[in-house]
mmCIF file of C-alpha atoms in Angstrom:
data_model
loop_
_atom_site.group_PDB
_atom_site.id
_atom_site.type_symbol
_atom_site.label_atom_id
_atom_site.label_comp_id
_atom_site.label_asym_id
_atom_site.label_seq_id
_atom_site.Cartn_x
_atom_site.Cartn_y
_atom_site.Cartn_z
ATOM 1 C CA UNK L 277 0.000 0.000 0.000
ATOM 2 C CA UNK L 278 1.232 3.366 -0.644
ATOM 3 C CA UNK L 279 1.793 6.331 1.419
ATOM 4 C CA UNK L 280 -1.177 7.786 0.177
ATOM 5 C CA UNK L 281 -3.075 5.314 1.268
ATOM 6 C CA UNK L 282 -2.080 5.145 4.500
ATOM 7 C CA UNK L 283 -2.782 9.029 4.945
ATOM 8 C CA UNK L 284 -6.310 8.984 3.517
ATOM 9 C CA UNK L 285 -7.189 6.275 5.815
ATOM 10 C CA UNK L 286 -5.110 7.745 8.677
ATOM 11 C CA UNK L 287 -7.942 10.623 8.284
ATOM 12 C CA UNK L 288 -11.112 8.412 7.575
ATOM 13 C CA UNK L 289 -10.449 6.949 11.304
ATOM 14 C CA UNK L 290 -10.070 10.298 12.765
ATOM 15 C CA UNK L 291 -13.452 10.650 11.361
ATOM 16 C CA UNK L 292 -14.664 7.927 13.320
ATOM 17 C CA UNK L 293 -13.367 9.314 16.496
ATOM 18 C CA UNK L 294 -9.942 6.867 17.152
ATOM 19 C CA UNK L 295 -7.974 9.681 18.766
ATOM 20 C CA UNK L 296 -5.822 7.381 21.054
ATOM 21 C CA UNK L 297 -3.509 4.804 19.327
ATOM 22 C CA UNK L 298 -0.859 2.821 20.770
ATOM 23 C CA UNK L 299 2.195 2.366 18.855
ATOM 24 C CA UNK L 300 4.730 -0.466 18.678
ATOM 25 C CA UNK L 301 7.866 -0.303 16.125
ATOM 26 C CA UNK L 302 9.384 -3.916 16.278
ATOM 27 C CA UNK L 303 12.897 -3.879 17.128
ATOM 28 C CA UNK L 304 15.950 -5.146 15.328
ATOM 29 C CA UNK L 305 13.622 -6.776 13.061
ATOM 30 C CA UNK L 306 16.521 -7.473 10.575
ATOM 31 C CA UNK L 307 18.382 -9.030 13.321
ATOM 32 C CA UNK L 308 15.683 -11.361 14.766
ATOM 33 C CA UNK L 309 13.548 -13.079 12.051
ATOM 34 C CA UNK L 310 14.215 -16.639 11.372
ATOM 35 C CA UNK L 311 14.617 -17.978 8.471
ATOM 36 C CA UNK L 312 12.787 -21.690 9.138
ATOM 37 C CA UNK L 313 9.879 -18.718 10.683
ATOM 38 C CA UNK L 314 9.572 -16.768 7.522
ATOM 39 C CA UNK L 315 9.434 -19.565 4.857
ATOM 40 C CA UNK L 316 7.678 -22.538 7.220
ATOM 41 C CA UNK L 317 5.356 -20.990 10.264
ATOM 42 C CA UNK L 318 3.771 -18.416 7.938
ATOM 43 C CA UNK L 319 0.728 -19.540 6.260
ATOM 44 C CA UNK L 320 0.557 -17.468 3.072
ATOM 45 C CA UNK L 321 4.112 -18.339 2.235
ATOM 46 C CA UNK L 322 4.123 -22.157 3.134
ATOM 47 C CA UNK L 323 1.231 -23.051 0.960
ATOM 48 C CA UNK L 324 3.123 -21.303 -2.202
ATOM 49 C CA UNK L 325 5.394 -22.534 -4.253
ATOM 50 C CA UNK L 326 8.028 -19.384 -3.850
ATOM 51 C CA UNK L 327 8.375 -20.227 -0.137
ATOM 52 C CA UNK L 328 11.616 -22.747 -1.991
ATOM 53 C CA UNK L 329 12.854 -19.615 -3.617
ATOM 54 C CA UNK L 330 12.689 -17.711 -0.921
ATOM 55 C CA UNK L 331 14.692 -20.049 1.280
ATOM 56 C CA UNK L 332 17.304 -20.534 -0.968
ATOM 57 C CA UNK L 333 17.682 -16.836 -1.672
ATOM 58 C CA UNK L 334 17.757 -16.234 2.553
ATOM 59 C CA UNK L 335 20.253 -19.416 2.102
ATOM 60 C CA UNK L 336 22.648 -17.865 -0.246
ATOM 61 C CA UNK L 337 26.216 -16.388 1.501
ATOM 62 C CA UNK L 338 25.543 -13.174 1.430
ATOM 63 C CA UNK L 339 22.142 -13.246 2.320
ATOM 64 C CA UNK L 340 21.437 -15.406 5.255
ATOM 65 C CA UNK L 341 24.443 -14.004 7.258
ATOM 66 C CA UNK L 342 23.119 -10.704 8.332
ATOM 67 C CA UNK L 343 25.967 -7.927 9.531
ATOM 68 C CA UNK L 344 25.692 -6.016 12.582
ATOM 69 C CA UNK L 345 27.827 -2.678 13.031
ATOM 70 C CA UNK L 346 28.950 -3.392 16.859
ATOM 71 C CA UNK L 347 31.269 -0.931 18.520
ATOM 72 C CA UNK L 348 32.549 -0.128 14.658
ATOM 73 C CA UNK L 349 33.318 -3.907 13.848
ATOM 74 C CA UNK L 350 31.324 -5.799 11.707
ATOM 75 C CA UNK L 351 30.146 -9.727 12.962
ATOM 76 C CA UNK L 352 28.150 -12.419 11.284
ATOM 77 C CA UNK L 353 25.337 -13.195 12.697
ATOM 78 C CA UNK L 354 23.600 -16.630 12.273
ATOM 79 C CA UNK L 355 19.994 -15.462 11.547
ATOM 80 C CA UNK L 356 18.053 -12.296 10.262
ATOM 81 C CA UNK L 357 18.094 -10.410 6.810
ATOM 82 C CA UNK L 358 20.162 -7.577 5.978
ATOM 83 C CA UNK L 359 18.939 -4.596 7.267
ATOM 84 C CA UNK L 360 18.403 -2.113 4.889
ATOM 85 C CA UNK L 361 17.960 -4.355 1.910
ATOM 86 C CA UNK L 362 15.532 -4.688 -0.750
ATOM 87 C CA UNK L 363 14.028 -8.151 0.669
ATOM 88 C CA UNK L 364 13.672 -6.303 3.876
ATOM 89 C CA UNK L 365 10.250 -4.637 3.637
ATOM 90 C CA UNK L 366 8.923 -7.713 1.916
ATOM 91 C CA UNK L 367 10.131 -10.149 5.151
ATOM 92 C CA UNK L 368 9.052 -7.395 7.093
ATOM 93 C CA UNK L 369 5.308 -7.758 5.816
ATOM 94 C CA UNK L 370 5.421 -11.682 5.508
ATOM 95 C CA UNK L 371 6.691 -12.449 9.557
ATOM 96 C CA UNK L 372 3.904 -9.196 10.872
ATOM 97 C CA UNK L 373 0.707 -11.029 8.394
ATOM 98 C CA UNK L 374 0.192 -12.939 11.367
ATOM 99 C CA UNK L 375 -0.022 -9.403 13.467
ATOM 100 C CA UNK L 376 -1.980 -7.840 11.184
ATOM 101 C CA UNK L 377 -4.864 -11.112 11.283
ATOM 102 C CA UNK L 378 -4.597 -10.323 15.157
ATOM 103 C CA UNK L 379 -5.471 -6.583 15.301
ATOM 104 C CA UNK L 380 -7.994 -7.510 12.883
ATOM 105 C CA UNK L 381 -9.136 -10.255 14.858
ATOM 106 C CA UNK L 382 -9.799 -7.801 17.980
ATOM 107 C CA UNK L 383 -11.850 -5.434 16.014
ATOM 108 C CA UNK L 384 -8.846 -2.199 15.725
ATOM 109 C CA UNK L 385 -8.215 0.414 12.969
ATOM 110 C CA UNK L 386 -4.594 0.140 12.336
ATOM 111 C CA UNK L 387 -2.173 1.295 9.988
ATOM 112 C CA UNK L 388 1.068 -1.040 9.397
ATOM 113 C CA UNK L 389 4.437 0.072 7.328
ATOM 114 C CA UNK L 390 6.672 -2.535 7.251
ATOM 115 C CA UNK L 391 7.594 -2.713 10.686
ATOM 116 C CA UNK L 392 6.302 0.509 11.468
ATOM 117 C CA UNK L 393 2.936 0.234 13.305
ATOM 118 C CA UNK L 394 0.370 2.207 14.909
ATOM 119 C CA UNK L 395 -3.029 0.984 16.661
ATOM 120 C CA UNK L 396 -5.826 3.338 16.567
ATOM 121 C CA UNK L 397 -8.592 3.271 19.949
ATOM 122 C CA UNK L 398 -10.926 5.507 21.036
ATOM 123 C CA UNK L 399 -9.830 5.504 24.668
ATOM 124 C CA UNK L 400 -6.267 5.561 26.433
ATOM 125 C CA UNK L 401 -7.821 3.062 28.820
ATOM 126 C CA UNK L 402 -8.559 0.804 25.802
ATOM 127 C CA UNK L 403 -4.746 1.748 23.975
ATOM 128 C CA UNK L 404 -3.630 0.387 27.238
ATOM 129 C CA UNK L 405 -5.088 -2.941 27.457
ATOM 130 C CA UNK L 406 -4.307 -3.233 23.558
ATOM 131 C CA UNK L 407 -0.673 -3.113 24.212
ATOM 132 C CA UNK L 408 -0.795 -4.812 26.842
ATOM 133 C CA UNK L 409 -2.456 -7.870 24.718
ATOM 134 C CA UNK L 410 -0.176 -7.623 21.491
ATOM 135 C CA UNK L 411 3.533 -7.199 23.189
ATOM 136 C CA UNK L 412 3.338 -10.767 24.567
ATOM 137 C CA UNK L 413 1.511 -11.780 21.159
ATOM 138 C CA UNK L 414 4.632 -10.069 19.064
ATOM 139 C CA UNK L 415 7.115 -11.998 21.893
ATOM 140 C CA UNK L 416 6.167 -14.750 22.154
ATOM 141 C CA UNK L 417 4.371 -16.263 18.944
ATOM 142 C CA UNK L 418 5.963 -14.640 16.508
ATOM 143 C CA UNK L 419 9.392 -14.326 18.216
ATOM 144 C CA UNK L 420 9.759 -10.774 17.465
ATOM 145 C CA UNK L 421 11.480 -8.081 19.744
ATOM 146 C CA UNK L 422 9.967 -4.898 20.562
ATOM 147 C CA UNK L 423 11.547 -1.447 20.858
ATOM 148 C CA UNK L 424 10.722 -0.660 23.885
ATOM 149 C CA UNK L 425 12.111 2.827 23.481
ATOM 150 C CA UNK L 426 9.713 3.799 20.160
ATOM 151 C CA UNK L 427 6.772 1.731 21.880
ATOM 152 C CA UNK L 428 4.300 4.297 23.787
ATOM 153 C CA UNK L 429 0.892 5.513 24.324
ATOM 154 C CA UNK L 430 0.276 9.088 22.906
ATOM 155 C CA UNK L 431 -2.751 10.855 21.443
ATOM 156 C CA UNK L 432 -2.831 11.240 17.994
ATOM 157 C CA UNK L 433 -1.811 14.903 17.934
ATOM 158 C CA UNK L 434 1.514 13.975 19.445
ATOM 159 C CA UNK L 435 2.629 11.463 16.946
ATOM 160 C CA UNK L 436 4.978 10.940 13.866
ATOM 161 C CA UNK L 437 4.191 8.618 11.458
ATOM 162 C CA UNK L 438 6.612 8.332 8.513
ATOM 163 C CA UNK L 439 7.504 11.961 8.540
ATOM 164 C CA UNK L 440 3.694 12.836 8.640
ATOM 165 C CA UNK L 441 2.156 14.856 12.162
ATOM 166 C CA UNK L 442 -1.787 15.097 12.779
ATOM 167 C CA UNK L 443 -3.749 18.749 14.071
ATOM 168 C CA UNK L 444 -6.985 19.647 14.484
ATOM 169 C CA UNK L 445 -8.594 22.923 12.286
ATOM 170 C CA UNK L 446 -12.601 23.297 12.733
ATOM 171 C CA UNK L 447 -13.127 19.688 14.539
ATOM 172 C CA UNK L 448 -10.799 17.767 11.675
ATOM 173 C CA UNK L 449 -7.677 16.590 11.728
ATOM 174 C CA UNK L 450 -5.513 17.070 8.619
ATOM 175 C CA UNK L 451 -2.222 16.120 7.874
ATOM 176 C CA UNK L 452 1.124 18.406 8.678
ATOM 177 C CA UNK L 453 5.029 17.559 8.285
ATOM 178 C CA UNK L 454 6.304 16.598 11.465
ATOM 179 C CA UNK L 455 8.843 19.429 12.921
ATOM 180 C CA UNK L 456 11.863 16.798 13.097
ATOM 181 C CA UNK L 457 11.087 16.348 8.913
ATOM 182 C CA UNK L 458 11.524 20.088 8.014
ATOM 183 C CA UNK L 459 14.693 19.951 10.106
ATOM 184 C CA UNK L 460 15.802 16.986 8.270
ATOM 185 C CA UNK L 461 15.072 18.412 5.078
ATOM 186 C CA UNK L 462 16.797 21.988 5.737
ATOM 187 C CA UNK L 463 19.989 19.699 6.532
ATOM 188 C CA UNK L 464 19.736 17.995 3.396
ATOM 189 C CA UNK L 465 19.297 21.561 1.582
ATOM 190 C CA UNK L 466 22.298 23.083 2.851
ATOM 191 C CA UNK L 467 24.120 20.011 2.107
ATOM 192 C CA UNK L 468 23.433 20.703 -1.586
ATOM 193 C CA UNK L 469 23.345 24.579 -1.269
ATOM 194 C CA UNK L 470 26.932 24.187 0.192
ATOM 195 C CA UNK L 471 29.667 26.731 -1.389
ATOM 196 C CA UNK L 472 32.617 24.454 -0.995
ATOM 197 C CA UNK L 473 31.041 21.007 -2.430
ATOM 198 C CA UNK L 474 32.788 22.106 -5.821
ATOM 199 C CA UNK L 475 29.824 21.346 -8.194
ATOM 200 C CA UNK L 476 29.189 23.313 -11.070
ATOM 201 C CA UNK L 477 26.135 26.033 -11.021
ATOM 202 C CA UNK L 478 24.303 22.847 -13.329
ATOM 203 C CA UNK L 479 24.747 20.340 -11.402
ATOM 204 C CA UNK L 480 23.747 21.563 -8.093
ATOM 205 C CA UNK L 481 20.746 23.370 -9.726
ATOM 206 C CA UNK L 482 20.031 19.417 -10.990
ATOM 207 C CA UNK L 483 20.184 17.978 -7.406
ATOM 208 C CA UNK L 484 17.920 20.574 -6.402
ATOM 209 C CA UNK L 485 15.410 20.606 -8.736
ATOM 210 C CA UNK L 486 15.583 16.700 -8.421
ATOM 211 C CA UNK L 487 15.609 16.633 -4.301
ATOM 212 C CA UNK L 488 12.393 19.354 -4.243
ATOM 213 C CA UNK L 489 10.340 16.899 -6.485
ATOM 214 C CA UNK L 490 10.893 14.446 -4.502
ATOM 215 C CA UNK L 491 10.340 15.304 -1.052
ATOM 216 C CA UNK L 492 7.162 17.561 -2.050
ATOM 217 C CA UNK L 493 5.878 14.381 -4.004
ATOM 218 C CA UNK L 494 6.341 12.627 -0.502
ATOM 219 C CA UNK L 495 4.658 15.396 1.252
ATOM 220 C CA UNK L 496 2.039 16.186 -1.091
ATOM 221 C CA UNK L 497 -0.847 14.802 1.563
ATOM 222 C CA UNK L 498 -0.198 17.687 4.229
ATOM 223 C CA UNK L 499 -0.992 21.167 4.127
ATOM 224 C CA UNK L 500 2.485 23.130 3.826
ATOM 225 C CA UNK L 501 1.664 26.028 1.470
ATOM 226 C CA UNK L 502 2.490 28.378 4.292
ATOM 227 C CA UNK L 503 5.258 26.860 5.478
ATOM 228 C CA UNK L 504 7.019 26.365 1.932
ATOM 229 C CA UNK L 505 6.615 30.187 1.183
ATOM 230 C CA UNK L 506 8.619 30.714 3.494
ATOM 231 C CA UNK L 507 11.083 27.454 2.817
ATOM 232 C CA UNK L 508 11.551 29.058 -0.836
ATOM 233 C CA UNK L 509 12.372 32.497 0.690
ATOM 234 C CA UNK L 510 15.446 30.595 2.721
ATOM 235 C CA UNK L 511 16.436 28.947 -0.318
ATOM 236 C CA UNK L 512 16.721 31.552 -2.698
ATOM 237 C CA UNK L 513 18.707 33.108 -0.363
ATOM 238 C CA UNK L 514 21.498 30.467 -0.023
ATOM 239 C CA UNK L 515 21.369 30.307 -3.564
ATOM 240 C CA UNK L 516 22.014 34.139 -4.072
ATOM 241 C CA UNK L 517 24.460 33.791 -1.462
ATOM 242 C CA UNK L 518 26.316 30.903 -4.034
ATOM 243 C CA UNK L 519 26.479 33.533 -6.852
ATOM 244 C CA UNK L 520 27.754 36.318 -5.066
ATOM 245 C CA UNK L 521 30.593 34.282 -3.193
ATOM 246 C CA UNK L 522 31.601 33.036 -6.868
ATOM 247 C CA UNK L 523 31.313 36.656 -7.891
ATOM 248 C CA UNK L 524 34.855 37.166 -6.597
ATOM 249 C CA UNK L 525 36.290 40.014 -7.974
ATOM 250 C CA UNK L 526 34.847 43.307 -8.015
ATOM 251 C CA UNK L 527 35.194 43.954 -12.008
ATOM 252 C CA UNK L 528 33.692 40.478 -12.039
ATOM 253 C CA UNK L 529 30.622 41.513 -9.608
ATOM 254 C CA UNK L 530 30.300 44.879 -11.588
ATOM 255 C CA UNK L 531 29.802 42.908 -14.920
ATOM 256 C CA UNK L 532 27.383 40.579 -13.477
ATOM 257 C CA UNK L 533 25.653 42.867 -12.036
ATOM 258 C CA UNK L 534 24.995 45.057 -15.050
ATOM 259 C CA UNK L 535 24.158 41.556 -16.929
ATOM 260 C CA UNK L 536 21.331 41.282 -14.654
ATOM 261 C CA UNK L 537 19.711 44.296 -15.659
ATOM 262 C CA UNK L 538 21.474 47.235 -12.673
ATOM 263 C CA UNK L 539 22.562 50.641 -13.839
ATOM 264 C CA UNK L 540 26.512 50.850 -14.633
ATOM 265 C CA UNK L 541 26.965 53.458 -11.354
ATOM 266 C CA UNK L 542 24.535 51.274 -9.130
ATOM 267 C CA UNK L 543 26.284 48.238 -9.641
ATOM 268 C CA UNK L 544 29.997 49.831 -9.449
ATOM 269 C CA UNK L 545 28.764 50.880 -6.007
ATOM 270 C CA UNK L 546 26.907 47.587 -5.500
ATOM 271 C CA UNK L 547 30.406 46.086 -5.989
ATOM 272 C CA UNK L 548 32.359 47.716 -3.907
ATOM 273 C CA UNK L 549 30.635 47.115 -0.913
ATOM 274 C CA UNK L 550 32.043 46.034 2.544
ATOM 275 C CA UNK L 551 28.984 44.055 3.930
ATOM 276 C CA UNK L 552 29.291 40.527 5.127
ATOM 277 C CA UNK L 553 28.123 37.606 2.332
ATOM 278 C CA UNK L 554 24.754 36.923 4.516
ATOM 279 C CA UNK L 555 24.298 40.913 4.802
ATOM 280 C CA UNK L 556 24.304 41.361 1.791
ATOM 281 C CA UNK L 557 22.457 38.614 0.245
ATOM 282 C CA UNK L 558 19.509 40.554 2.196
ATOM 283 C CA UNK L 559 20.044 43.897 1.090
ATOM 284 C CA UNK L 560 19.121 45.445 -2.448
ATOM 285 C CA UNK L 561 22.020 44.384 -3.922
ATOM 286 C CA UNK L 562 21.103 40.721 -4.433
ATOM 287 C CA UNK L 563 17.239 41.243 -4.187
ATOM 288 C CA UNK L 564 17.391 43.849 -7.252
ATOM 289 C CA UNK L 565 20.036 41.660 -9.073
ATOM 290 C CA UNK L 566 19.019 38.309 -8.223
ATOM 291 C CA UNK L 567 15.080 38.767 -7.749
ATOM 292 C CA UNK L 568 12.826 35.337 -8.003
ATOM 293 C CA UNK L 569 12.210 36.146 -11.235
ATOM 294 C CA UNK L 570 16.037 35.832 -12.056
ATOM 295 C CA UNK L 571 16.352 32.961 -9.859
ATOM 296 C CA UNK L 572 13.634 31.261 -11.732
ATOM 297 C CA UNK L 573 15.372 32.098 -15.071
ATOM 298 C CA UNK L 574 18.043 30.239 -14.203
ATOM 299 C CA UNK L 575 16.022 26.787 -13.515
ATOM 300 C CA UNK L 576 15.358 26.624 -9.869
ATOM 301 C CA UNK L 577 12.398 25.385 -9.253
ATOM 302 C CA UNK L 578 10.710 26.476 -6.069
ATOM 303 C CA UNK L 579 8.749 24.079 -3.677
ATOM 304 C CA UNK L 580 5.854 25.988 -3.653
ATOM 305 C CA UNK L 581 5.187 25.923 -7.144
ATOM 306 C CA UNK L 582 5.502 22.346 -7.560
ATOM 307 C CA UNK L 583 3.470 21.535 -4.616
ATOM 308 C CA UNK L 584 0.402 23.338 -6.090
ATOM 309 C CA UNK L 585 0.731 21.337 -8.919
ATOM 310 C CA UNK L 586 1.080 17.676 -7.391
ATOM 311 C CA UNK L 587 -1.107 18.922 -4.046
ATOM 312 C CA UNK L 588 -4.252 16.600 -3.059
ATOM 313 C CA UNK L 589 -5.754 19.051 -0.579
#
């Protein structure tokens, strides 16, 4: 199922009134399925004829011995899938069919990523007694560990869910981006808005353009118009702030900035002047020079922009 899915039906239950939900992550996943448990104990796969193919691909060197980054050395490990690899997710939803049958079975909204899972009840009394039912169920039948740590009782408010946070406007709750998501992407941004990462103007307008499709694609489900405004403001500025440092010289920043449409005595004293590089990407110099208009003349595309053409609000 995709993430869209998940988000639409996220809302439906809110709907419904589910505000309490009681979330369990299982832990070390990777590290803790069997193989004999994936291919033999699980129903869907044992009555199938790829339940062979998938033994002999968990069989295979570099498969079934799983590697675990302890203390900066690597050790085999005797069970378990690689973590992080592309048979991951799949295991992932094979070993936790058996989960999902049991939530099901008890009459709960859920919503399941992988491992990734969070329960959905209309009291905390009744979150409670739900984890309290399924940690011994995840333990001891299907021989799965629990992070205890990511494992708690919240309101729905108070959550993140795959990058995704919940709040309430006129007795609905919508979908927002999850504070520790915009600071995640703001690290990635100045990553590729770096000066000294020694890409060409091109390139890094590339990785840009190709990072803001992506992660507003992701993100499409929330309501960010706001928010991105002022995202593409930030942006633009680093980006001005990339021009002007590569605008060494001052005969160099005088040409450029008569290129970009400033009077010959405006730009000889725009060039000349003394102001730090962040100073003066916010002063008239840059804003005149390098207004959005420019910016967007170059390529850039901006987040907002985008996002009001892929948004499904």
């Amino acid at each position: 199922m995709k993430i869209t899915e998940y988000g639409i039906k996220d809302r439906q239950l809110q709907k419904e009134g589910h505000a309490q939900k009681a979330s369990a992550e299982q832990k070390e996943y990777e590290q803790a399925s069997g193989h004999k448990r994936i291919t033999e104990n699980n129903t869907v796969i044992a009555k199938h004829q790829g339940s062979r193919l998938l033994e002999k691909i968990l069989e295979r060197d570099n498969m079934n011995l799983a590697y675990l980054l302890e203390h900066g050395i690597y050790a085999k490990t005797p069970q378990g899938v690689p973590q992080g690899g592309p048979l991951s997710p799949l295991l992932s939803n094979i070993m936790l069919n058996e989960l999902d049958k049991e939530i099901t079975r008890r009459g709960h909204e859920f919503i399941r990523y992988a491992d990734d899972c969070v329960i959905l009840c209309k009291s905390r009394k009744s979150a409670e007694r739900t984890l309290e039912n399924l940690l011994p169920f995840i333990e001891r039948k299907l021989f799965l560990k629990v992070n205890q740590e990511k494992t708690k009782l919240a309101h729905i408010s108070q959550i993140k869910y795959l990058g995704y946070a919940l709040y309430r406007s006129k007795g609905k709750y919508k979908l927002r981006i999850h504070p520790k998501s915009i600071a995640k992407m703001k690290g990635k941004v100045r990553v590729l808005t770096a000066r000294s990462n020694g890409w060409s103007n091109k390139g890094r307008k590339d990785k840009i353009n190709q990072f803001v499709r992506g992660w507003v694609q992701y993100f499409r489900l929330a309501d960010m118009k706001g928010m991105l405004r002022e995202i593409d403001k930030w942006v633009r500025n680093r980006i001005r702030l990339i021009y002007w440092k590569q605008w060494k010289r001052i005969r160099t920043r005088f040409e450029k900035l008569k290129q970009f449409g400033i009077e010959a005595r405006e730009a000889w004293k725009f060039a000349n002047t003394r102001k730090g590089l962040w100073r003066t990407v916010h002063s008239p110099i840059l804003s005149k020079s390098l207004g959005n208009k420019e910016i967007a003349s170059l390529g850039y595309m901006t987040m907002t922009d985008y996002y009001l053409k892929v948004c499904e609000n």
